[in-house]
mmCIF file of C-alpha atoms and ligand atoms in Angstrom:
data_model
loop_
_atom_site.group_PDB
_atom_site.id
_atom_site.type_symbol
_atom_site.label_atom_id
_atom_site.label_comp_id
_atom_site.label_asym_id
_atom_site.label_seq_id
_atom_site.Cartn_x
_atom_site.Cartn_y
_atom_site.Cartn_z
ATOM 1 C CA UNK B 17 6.635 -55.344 124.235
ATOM 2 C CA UNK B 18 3.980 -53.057 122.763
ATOM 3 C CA UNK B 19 5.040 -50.347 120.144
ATOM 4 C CA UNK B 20 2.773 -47.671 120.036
ATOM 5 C CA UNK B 21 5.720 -45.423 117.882
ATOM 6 C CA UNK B 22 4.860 -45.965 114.226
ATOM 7 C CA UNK B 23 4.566 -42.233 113.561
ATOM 8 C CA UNK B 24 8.614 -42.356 114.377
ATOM 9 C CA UNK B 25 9.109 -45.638 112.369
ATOM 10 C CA UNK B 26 7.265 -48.590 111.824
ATOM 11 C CA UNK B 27 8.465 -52.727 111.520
ATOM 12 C CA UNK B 28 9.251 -53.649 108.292
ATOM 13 C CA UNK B 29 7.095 -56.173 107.427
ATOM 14 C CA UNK B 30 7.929 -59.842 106.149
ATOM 15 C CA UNK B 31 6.848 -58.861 102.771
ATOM 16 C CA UNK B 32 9.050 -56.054 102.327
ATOM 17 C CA UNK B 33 11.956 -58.301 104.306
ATOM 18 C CA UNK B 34 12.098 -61.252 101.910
ATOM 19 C CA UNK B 35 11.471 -58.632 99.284
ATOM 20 C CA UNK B 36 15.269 -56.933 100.246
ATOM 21 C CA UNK B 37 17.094 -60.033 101.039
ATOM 22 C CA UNK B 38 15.909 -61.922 97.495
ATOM 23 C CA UNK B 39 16.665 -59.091 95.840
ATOM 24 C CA UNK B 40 19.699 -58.698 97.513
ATOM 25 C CA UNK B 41 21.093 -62.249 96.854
ATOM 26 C CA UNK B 42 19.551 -62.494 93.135
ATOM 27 C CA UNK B 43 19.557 -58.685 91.831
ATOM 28 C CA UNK B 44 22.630 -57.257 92.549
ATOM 29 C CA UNK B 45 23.678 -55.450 89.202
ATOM 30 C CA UNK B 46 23.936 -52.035 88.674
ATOM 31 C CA UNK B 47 21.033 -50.558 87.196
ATOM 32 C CA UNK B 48 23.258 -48.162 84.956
ATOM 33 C CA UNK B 49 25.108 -51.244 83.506
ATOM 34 C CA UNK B 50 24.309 -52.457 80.578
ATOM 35 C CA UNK B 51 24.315 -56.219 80.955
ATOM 36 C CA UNK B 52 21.702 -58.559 81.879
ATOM 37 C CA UNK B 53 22.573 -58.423 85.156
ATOM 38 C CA UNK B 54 21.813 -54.623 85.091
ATOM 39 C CA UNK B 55 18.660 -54.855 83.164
ATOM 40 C CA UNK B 56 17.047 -56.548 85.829
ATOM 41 C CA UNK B 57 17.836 -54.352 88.178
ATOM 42 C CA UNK B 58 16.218 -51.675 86.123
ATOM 43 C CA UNK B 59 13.330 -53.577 85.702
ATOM 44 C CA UNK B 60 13.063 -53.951 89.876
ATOM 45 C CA UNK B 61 13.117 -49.734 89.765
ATOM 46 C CA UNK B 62 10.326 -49.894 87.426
ATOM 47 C CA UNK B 63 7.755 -51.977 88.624
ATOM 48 C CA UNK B 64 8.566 -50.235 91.883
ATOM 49 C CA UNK B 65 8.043 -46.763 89.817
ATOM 50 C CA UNK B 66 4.541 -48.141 88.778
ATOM 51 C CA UNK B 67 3.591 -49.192 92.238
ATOM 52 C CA UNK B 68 3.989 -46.045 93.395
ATOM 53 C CA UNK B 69 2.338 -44.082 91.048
ATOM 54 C CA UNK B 70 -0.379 -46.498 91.368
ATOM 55 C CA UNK B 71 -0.933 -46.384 94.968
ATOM 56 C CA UNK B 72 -1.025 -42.286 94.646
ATOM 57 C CA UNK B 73 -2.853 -42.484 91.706
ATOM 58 C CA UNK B 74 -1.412 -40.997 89.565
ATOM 59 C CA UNK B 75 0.750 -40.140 86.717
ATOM 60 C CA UNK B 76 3.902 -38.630 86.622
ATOM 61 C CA UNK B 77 7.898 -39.261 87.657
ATOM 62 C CA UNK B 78 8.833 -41.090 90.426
ATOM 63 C CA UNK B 79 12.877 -40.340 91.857
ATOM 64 C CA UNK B 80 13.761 -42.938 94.317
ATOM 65 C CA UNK B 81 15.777 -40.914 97.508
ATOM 66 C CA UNK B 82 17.611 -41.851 100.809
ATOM 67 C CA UNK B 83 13.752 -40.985 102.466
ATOM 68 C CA UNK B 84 11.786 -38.251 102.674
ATOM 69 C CA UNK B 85 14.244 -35.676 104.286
ATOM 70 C CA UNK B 86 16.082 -35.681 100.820
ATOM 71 C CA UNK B 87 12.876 -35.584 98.870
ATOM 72 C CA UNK B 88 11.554 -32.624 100.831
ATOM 73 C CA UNK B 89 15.419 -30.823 100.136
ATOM 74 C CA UNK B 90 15.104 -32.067 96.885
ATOM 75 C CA UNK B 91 11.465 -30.584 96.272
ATOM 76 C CA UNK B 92 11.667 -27.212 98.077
ATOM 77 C CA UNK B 93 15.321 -26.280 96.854
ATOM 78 C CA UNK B 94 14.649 -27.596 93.195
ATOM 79 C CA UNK B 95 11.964 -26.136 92.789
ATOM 80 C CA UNK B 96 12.415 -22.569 94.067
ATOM 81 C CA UNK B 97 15.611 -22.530 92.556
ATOM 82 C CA UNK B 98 14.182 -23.449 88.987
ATOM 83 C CA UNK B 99 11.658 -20.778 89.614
ATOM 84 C CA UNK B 100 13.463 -17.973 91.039
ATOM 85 C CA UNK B 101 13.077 -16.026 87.968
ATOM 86 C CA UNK B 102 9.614 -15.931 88.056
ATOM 87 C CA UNK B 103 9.508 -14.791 91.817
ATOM 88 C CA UNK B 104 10.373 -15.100 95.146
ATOM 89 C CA UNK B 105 7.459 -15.726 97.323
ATOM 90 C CA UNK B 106 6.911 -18.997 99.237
ATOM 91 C CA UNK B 107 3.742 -19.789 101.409
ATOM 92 C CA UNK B 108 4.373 -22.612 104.244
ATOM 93 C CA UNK B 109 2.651 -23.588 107.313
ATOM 94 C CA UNK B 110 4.668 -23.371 110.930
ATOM 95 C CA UNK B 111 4.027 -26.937 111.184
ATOM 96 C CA UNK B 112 6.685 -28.708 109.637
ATOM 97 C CA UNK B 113 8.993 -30.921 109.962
ATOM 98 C CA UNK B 114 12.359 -29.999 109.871
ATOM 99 C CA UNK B 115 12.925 -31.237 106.586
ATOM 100 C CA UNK B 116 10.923 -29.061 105.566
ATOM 101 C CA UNK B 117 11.171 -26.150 107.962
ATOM 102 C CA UNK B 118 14.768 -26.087 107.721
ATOM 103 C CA UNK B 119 15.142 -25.501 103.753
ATOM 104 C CA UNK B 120 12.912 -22.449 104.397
ATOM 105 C CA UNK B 121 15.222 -20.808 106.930
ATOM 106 C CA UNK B 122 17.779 -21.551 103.875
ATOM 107 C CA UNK B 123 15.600 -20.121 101.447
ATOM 108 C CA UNK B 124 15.270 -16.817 103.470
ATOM 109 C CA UNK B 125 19.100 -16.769 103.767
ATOM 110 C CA UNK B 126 18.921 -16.450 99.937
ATOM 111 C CA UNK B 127 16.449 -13.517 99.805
ATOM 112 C CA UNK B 128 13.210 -15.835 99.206
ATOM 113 C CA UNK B 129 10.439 -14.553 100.919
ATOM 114 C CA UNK B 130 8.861 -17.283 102.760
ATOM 115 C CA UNK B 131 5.375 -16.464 104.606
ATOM 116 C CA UNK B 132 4.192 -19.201 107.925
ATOM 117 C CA UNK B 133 0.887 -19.702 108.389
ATOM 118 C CA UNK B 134 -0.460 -20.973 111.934
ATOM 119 C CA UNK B 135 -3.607 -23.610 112.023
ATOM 120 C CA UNK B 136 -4.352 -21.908 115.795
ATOM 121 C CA UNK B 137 -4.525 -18.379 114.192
ATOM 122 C CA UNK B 138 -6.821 -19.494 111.181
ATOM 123 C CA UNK B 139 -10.461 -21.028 111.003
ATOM 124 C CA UNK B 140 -10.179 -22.705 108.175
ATOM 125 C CA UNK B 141 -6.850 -23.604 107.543
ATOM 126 C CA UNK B 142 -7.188 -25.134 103.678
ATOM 127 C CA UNK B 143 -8.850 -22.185 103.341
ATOM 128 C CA UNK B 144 -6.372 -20.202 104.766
ATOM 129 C CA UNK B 145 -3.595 -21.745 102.560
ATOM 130 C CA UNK B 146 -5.653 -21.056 99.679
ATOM 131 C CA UNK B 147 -5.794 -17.228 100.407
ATOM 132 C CA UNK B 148 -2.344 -16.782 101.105
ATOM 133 C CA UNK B 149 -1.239 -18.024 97.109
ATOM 134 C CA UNK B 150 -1.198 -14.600 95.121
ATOM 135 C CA UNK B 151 0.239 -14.315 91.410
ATOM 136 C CA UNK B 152 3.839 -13.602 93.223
ATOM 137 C CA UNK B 153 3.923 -17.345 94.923
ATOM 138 C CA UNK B 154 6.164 -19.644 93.334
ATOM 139 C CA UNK B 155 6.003 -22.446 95.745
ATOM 140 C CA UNK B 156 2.922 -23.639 98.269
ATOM 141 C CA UNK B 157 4.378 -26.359 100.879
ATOM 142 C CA UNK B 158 2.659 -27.917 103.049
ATOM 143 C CA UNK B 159 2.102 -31.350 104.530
ATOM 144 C CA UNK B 160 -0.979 -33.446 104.150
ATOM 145 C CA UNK B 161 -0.527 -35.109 107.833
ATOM 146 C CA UNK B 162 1.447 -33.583 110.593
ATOM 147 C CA UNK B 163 3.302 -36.410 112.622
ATOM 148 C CA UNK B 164 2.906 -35.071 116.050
ATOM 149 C CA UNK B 165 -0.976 -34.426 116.412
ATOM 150 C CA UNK B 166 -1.959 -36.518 112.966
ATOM 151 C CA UNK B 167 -3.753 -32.869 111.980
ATOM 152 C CA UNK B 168 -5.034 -33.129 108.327
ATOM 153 C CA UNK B 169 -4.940 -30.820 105.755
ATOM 154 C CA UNK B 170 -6.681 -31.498 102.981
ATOM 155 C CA UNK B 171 -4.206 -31.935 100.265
ATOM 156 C CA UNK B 172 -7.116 -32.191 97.215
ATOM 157 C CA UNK B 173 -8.938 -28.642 98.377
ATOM 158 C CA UNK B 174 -6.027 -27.084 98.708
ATOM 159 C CA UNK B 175 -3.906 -28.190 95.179
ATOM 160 C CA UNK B 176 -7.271 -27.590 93.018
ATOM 161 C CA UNK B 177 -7.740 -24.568 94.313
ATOM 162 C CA UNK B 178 -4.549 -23.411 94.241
ATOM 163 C CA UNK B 179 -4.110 -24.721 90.759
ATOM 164 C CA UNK B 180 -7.215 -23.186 88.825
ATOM 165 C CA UNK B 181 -6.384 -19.839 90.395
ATOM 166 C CA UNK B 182 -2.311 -19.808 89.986
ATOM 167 C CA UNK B 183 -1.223 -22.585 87.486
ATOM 168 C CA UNK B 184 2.441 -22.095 87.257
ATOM 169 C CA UNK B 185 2.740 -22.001 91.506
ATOM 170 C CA UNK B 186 4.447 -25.388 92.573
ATOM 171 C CA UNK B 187 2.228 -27.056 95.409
ATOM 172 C CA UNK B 188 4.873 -29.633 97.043
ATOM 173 C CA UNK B 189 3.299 -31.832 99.627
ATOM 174 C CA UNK B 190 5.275 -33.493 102.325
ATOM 175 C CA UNK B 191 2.995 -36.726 102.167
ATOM 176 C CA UNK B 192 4.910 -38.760 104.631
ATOM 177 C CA UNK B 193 2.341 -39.841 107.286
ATOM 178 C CA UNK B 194 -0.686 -39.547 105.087
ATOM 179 C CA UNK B 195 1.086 -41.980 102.612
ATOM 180 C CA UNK B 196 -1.137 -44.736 102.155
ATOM 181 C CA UNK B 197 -3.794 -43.355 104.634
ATOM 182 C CA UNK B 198 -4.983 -40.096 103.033
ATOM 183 C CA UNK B 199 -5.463 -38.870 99.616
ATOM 184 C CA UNK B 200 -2.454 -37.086 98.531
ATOM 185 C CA UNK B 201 -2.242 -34.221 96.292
ATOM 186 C CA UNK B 202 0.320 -31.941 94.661
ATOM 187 C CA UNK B 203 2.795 -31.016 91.827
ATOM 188 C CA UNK B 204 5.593 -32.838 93.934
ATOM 189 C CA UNK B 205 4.801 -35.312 96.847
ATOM 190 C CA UNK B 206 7.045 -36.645 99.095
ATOM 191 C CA UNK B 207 7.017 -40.522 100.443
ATOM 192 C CA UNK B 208 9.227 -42.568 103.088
ATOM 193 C CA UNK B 209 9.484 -46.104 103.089
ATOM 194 C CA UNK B 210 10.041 -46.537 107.224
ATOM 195 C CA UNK B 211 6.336 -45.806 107.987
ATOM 196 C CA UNK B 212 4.457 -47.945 106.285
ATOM 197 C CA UNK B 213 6.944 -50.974 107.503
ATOM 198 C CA UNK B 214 9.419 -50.614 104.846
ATOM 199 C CA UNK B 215 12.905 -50.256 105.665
ATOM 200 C CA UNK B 216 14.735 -47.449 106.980
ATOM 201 C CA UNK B 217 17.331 -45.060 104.178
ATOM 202 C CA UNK B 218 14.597 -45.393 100.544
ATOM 203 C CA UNK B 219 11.988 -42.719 100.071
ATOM 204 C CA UNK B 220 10.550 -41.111 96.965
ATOM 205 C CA UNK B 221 9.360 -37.921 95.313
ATOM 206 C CA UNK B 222 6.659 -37.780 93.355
ATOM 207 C CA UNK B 223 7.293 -35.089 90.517
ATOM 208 C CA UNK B 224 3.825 -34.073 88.120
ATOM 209 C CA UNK B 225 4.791 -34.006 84.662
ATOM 210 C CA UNK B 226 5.391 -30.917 83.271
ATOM 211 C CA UNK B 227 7.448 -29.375 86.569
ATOM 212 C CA UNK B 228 10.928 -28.505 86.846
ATOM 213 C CA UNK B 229 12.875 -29.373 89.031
ATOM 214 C CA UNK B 230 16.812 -28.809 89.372
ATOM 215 C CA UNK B 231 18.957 -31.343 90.933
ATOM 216 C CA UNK B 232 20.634 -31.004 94.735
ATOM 217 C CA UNK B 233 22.765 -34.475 94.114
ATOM 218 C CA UNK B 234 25.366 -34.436 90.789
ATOM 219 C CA UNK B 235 27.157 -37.383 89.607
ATOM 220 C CA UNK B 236 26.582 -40.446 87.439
ATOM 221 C CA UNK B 237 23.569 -38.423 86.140
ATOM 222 C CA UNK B 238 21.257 -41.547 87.391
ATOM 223 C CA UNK B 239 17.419 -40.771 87.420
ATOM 224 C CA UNK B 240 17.065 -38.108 84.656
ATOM 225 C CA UNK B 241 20.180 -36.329 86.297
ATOM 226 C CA UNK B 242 17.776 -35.234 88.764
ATOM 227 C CA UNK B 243 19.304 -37.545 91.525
ATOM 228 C CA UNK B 244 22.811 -39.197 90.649
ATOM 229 C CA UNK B 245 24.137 -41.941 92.716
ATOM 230 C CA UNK B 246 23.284 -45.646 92.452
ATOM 231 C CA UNK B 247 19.585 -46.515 92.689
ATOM 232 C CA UNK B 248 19.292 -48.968 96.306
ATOM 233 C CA UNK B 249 17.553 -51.433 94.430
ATOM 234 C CA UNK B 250 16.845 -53.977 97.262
ATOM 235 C CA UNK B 251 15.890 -50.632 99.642
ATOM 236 C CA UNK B 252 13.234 -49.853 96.589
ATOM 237 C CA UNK B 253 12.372 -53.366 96.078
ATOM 238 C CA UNK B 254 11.081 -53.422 99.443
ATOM 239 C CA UNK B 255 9.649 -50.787 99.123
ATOM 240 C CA UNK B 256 7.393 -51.675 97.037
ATOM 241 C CA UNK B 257 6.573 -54.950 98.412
ATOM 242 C CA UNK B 258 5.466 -52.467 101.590
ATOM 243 C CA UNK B 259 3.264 -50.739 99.655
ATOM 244 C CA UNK B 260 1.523 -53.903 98.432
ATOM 245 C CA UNK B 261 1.239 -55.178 101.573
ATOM 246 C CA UNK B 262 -0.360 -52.212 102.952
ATOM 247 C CA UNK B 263 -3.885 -52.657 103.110
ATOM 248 C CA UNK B 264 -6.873 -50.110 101.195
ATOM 249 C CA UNK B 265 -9.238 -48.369 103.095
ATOM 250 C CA UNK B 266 -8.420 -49.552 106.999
ATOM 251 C CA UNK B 267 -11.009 -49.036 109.605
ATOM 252 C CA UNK B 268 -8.929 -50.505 112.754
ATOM 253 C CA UNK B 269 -7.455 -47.161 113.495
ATOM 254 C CA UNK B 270 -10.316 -45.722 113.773
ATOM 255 C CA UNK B 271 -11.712 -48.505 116.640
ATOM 256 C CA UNK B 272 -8.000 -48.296 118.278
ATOM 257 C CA UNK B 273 -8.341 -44.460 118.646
ATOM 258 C CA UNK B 274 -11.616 -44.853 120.138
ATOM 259 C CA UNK B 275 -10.788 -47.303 122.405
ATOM 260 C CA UNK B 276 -7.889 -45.330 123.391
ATOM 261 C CA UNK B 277 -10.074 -42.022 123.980
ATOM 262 C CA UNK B 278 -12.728 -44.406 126.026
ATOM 263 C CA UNK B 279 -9.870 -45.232 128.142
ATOM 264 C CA UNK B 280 -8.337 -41.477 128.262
ATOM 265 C CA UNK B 281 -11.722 -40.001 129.340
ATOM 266 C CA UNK B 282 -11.947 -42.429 132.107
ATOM 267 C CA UNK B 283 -8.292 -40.522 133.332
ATOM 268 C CA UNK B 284 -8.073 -37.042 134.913
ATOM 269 C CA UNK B 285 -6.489 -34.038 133.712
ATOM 270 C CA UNK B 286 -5.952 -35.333 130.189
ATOM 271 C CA UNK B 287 -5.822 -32.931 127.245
ATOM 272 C CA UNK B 288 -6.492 -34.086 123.523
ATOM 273 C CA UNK B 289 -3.874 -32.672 121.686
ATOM 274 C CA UNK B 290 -5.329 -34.210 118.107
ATOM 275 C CA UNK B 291 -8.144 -32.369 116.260
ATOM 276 C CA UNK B 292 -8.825 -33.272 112.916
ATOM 277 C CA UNK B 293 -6.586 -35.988 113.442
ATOM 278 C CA UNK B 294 -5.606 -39.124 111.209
ATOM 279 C CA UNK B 295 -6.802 -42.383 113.349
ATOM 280 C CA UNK B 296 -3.145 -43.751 113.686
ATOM 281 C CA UNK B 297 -1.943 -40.574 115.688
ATOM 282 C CA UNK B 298 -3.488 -39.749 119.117
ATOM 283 C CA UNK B 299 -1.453 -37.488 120.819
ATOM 284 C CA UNK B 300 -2.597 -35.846 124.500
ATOM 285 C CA UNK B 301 -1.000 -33.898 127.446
ATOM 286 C CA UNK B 302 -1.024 -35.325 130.896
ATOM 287 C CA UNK B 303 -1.382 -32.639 133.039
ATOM 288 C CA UNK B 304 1.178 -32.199 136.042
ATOM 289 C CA UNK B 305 3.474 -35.071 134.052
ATOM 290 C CA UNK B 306 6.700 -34.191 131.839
ATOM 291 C CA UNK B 307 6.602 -36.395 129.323
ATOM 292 C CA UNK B 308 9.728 -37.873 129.576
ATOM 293 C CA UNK B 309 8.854 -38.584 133.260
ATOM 294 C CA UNK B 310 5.937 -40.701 131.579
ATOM 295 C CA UNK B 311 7.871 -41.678 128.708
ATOM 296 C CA UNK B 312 10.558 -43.385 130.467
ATOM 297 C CA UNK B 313 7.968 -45.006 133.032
ATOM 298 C CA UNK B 314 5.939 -46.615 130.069
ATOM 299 C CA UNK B 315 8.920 -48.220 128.829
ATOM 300 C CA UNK B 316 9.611 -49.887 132.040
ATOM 301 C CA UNK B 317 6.858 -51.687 131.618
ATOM 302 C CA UNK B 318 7.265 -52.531 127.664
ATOM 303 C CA UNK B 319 5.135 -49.507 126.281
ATOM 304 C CA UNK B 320 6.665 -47.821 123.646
ATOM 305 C CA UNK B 321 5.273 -44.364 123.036
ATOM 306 C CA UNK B 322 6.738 -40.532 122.097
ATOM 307 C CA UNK B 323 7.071 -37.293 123.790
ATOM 308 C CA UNK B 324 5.442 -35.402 121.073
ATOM 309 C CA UNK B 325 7.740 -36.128 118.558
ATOM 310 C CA UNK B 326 10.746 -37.916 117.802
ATOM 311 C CA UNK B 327 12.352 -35.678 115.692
ATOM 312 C CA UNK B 328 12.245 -32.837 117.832
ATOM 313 C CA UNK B 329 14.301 -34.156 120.258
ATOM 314 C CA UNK B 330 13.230 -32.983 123.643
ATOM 315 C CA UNK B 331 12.689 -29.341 122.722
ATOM 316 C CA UNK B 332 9.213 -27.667 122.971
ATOM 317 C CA UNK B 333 7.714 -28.456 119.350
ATOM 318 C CA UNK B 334 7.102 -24.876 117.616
ATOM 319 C CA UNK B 335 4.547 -27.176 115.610
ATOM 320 C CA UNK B 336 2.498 -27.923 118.634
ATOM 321 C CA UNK B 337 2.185 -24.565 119.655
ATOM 322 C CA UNK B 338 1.417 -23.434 116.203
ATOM 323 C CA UNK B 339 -1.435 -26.009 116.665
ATOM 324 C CA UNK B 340 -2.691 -24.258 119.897
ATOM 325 C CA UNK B 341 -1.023 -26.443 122.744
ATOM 326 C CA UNK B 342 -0.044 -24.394 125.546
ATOM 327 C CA UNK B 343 4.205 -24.443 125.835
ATOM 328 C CA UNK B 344 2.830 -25.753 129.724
ATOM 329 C CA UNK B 345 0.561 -28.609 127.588
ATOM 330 C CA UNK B 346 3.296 -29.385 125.218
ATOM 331 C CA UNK B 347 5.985 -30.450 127.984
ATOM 332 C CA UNK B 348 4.071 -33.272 129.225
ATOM 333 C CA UNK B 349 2.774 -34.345 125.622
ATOM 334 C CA UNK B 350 2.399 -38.480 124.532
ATOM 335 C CA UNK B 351 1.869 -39.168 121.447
ATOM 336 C CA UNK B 352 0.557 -42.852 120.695
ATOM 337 C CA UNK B 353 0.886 -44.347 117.281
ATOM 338 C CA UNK B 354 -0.640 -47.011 115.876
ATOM 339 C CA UNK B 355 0.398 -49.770 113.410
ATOM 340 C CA UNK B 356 -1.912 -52.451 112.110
ATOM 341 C CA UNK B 357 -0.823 -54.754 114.394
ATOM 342 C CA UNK B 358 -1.516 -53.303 117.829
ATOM 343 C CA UNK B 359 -4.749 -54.663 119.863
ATOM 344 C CA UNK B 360 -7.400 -53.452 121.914
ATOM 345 C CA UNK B 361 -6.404 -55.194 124.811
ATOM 346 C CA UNK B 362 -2.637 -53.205 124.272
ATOM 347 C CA UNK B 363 -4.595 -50.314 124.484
ATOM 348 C CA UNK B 364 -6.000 -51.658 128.082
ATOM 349 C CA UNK B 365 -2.538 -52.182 129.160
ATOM 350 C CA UNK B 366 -1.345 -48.796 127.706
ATOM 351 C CA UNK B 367 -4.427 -47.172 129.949
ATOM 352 C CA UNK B 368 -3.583 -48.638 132.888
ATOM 353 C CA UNK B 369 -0.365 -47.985 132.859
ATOM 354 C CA UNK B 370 -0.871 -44.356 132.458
ATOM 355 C CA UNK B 371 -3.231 -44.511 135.164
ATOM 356 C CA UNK B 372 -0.203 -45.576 137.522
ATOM 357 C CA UNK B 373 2.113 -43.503 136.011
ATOM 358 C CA UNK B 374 -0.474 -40.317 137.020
ATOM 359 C CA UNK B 375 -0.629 -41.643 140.456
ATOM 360 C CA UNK B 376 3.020 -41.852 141.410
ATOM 361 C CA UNK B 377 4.200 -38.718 139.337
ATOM 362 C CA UNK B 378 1.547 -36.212 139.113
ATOM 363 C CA UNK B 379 2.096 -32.997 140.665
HETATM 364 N N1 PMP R 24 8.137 -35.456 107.023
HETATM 365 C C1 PMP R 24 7.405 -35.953 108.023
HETATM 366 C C2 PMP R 24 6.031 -35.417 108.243
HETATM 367 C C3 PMP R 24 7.906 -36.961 108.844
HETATM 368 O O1 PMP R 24 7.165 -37.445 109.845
HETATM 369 C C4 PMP R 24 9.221 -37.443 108.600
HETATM 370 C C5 PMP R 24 9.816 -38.525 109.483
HETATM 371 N N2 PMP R 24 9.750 -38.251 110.860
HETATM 372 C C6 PMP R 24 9.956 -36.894 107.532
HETATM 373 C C7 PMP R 24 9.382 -35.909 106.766
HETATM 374 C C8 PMP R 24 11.350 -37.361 107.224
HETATM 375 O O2 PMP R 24 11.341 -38.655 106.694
HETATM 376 P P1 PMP R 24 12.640 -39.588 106.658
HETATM 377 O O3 PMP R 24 12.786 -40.175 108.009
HETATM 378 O O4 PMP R 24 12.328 -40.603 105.599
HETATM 379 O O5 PMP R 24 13.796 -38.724 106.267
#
């Protein structure tokens, strides 16, 4: 088997694993109680807290979530709706992902105005960004890696521009694939545990100090009040241990992808989808191939890959096309996605694969 889907979720790793189950068996209490048996569960939260912070760099809150979906709701509702005073003007880009995307259409419903900006339609997208923040924005949101071509934006431009010129406008970053791969910048930042081979239903958000933020969860008042319910202490545990297993400053992505774009180059009618691209995601069109066609073909033979992405299900990505593929490009999309763990040689098998796959489907 060869799983070339880590932009969809990664393996947890044995670290973060034994990490859950110890915890699991030997940390059970409650965080909120206030035995011993609950202070060590705090304690768990709060080295994971520190971990985090760490790895970003930073100083600040950390609010443990269900994943990154609820930290994006969390970010874009609490935020806009602790600002709404102030204004009512929200700059996004049309890339992204539907935890993000969706909020917005929300956020319109209650009379925000929410402007999209498109990478194809702009030279310089950072700048772009930049240039669309006037005094009347309350919230920039953006994300620092989008998971279907691995386009960057560079979060650090972006925030200290924004920042010098409008101080009290949010910048929320969705920093989901770029966690642990990119430098990640903003007032808020969201993380998920699932790709970088923690386990699945734990994210975070990353809050500066200094912003508000209103709740979307009430209850128990757990957190600050800013998200009740009980903390998942062996989901954050692990967590944690995933982070700290995660290596600094990799350089095998970049040999995979350019293995992987030897191989491509050797293949007809292939389009490269990714342009200023992370390493991990390489994501190209076979021409005259649906990509479920090739899809479900790889898989026979124990490839793993996506068509485009995951989370969109089948349906022509409005995210790719805002990236310049062609609707025609999009439908026969791959997208390839590498862990630490995949080979060269998988790479060789992937290629010839899609070498057969072109011969017997192509049209
Ligand atoms: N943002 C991006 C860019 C993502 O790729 C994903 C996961 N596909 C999410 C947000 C949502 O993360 P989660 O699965 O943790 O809810």
């Amino acid at each position: 088997m060869i799983y070339f889907d880590n932009a969809a979720t990664t393996k947890p790793c044995e670290e973060a694993v034994s990490a859950a189950v110890k915890c699991m068996s030997e940390c059970y209490g409650n965080p909120s109680s206030l035995h011993k048996m609950g202070i060590g569960s705090e304690k768990v939260i709060d080295s994971a807290k520190k971990t985090m912070l760490s790895r970003l760099n930073k100083e600040g809150e950390i609010y443990f979530t269900s994943g990154a979906t609820e930290s994006n709701n969390l970010a874009i509702f609490g935020t806009a709706r602790a600002l709404k005073r102030r204004g009512n003007r929200i700059v996004t880009t049309a890339i992204e992902h539907p935890s993000v995307s969706e909020p917005m259409k929300k956020l319109e419903e209650e009379g925000f105005e929410v402007v999209y900006l498109k990478p194809c339609e702009c030279e310089n997208f950072e700048d772009a960004l930049i240039n669309a923040v006037d005094e009347k924005t309350i919230l920039l949101c953006f994300m620092a890696v989008n998971n279907e071509t691995g386009f960057i934006i560079d979060s650090k431009k972006v925030y200290n521009s924004v920042k010098k010129r409008f101080p009290s406008c949010v910048v929320h970053l969705d920093g989901v694939q770029g966690f642990c791969k990119v430098p990640l910048f903003g007032d808020t930042i969201s993380l998920s545990a699932h790709k970088i081979h923690g386990i699945k239903g734990v994210g975070a958000l990353y809050k500066a100090k200094g912003v508000r933020l209103l709740p979307n969860v009430y209850g128990g008042g757990q957190q600050g009040g800013i998200r009740s319910g009980t903390e998942p202490v062996d989901l954050i545990c692990a967590f944690e241990a995933a982070v700290k297993a995660y290596p600094q400053n990799i350089t095998k992505f970049s040999e995979l992808r350019h293995t992987l774009i030897q191989h491509l180059e050797q293949l007809e009618g292939i389009i490269l989808n990714s342009k200023n691209s992370v390493d991990n995601i390489v994501n190209f069109s076979v021409q005259g191939v649906r990509s479920e066609i090739m899809l479900h073909f790889l898989e026979e033979k124990g490839i793993f890959v996506s068509s485009g992405s995951a989370c969109s299900r089948g349906k022509v990505s409005p995210a790719l096309s805002a990236l310049g593929v062609s609707d025609k490009d999009a439908d026969s999309a791959v997208r390839v996605s590498f862990s630490l763990s995949n080979t060269e040689e998988e790479i060789g098998r992937l290629a010839i694969a899609l070498a057969e796959g072109i011969k017997r489907f192509r049209r």
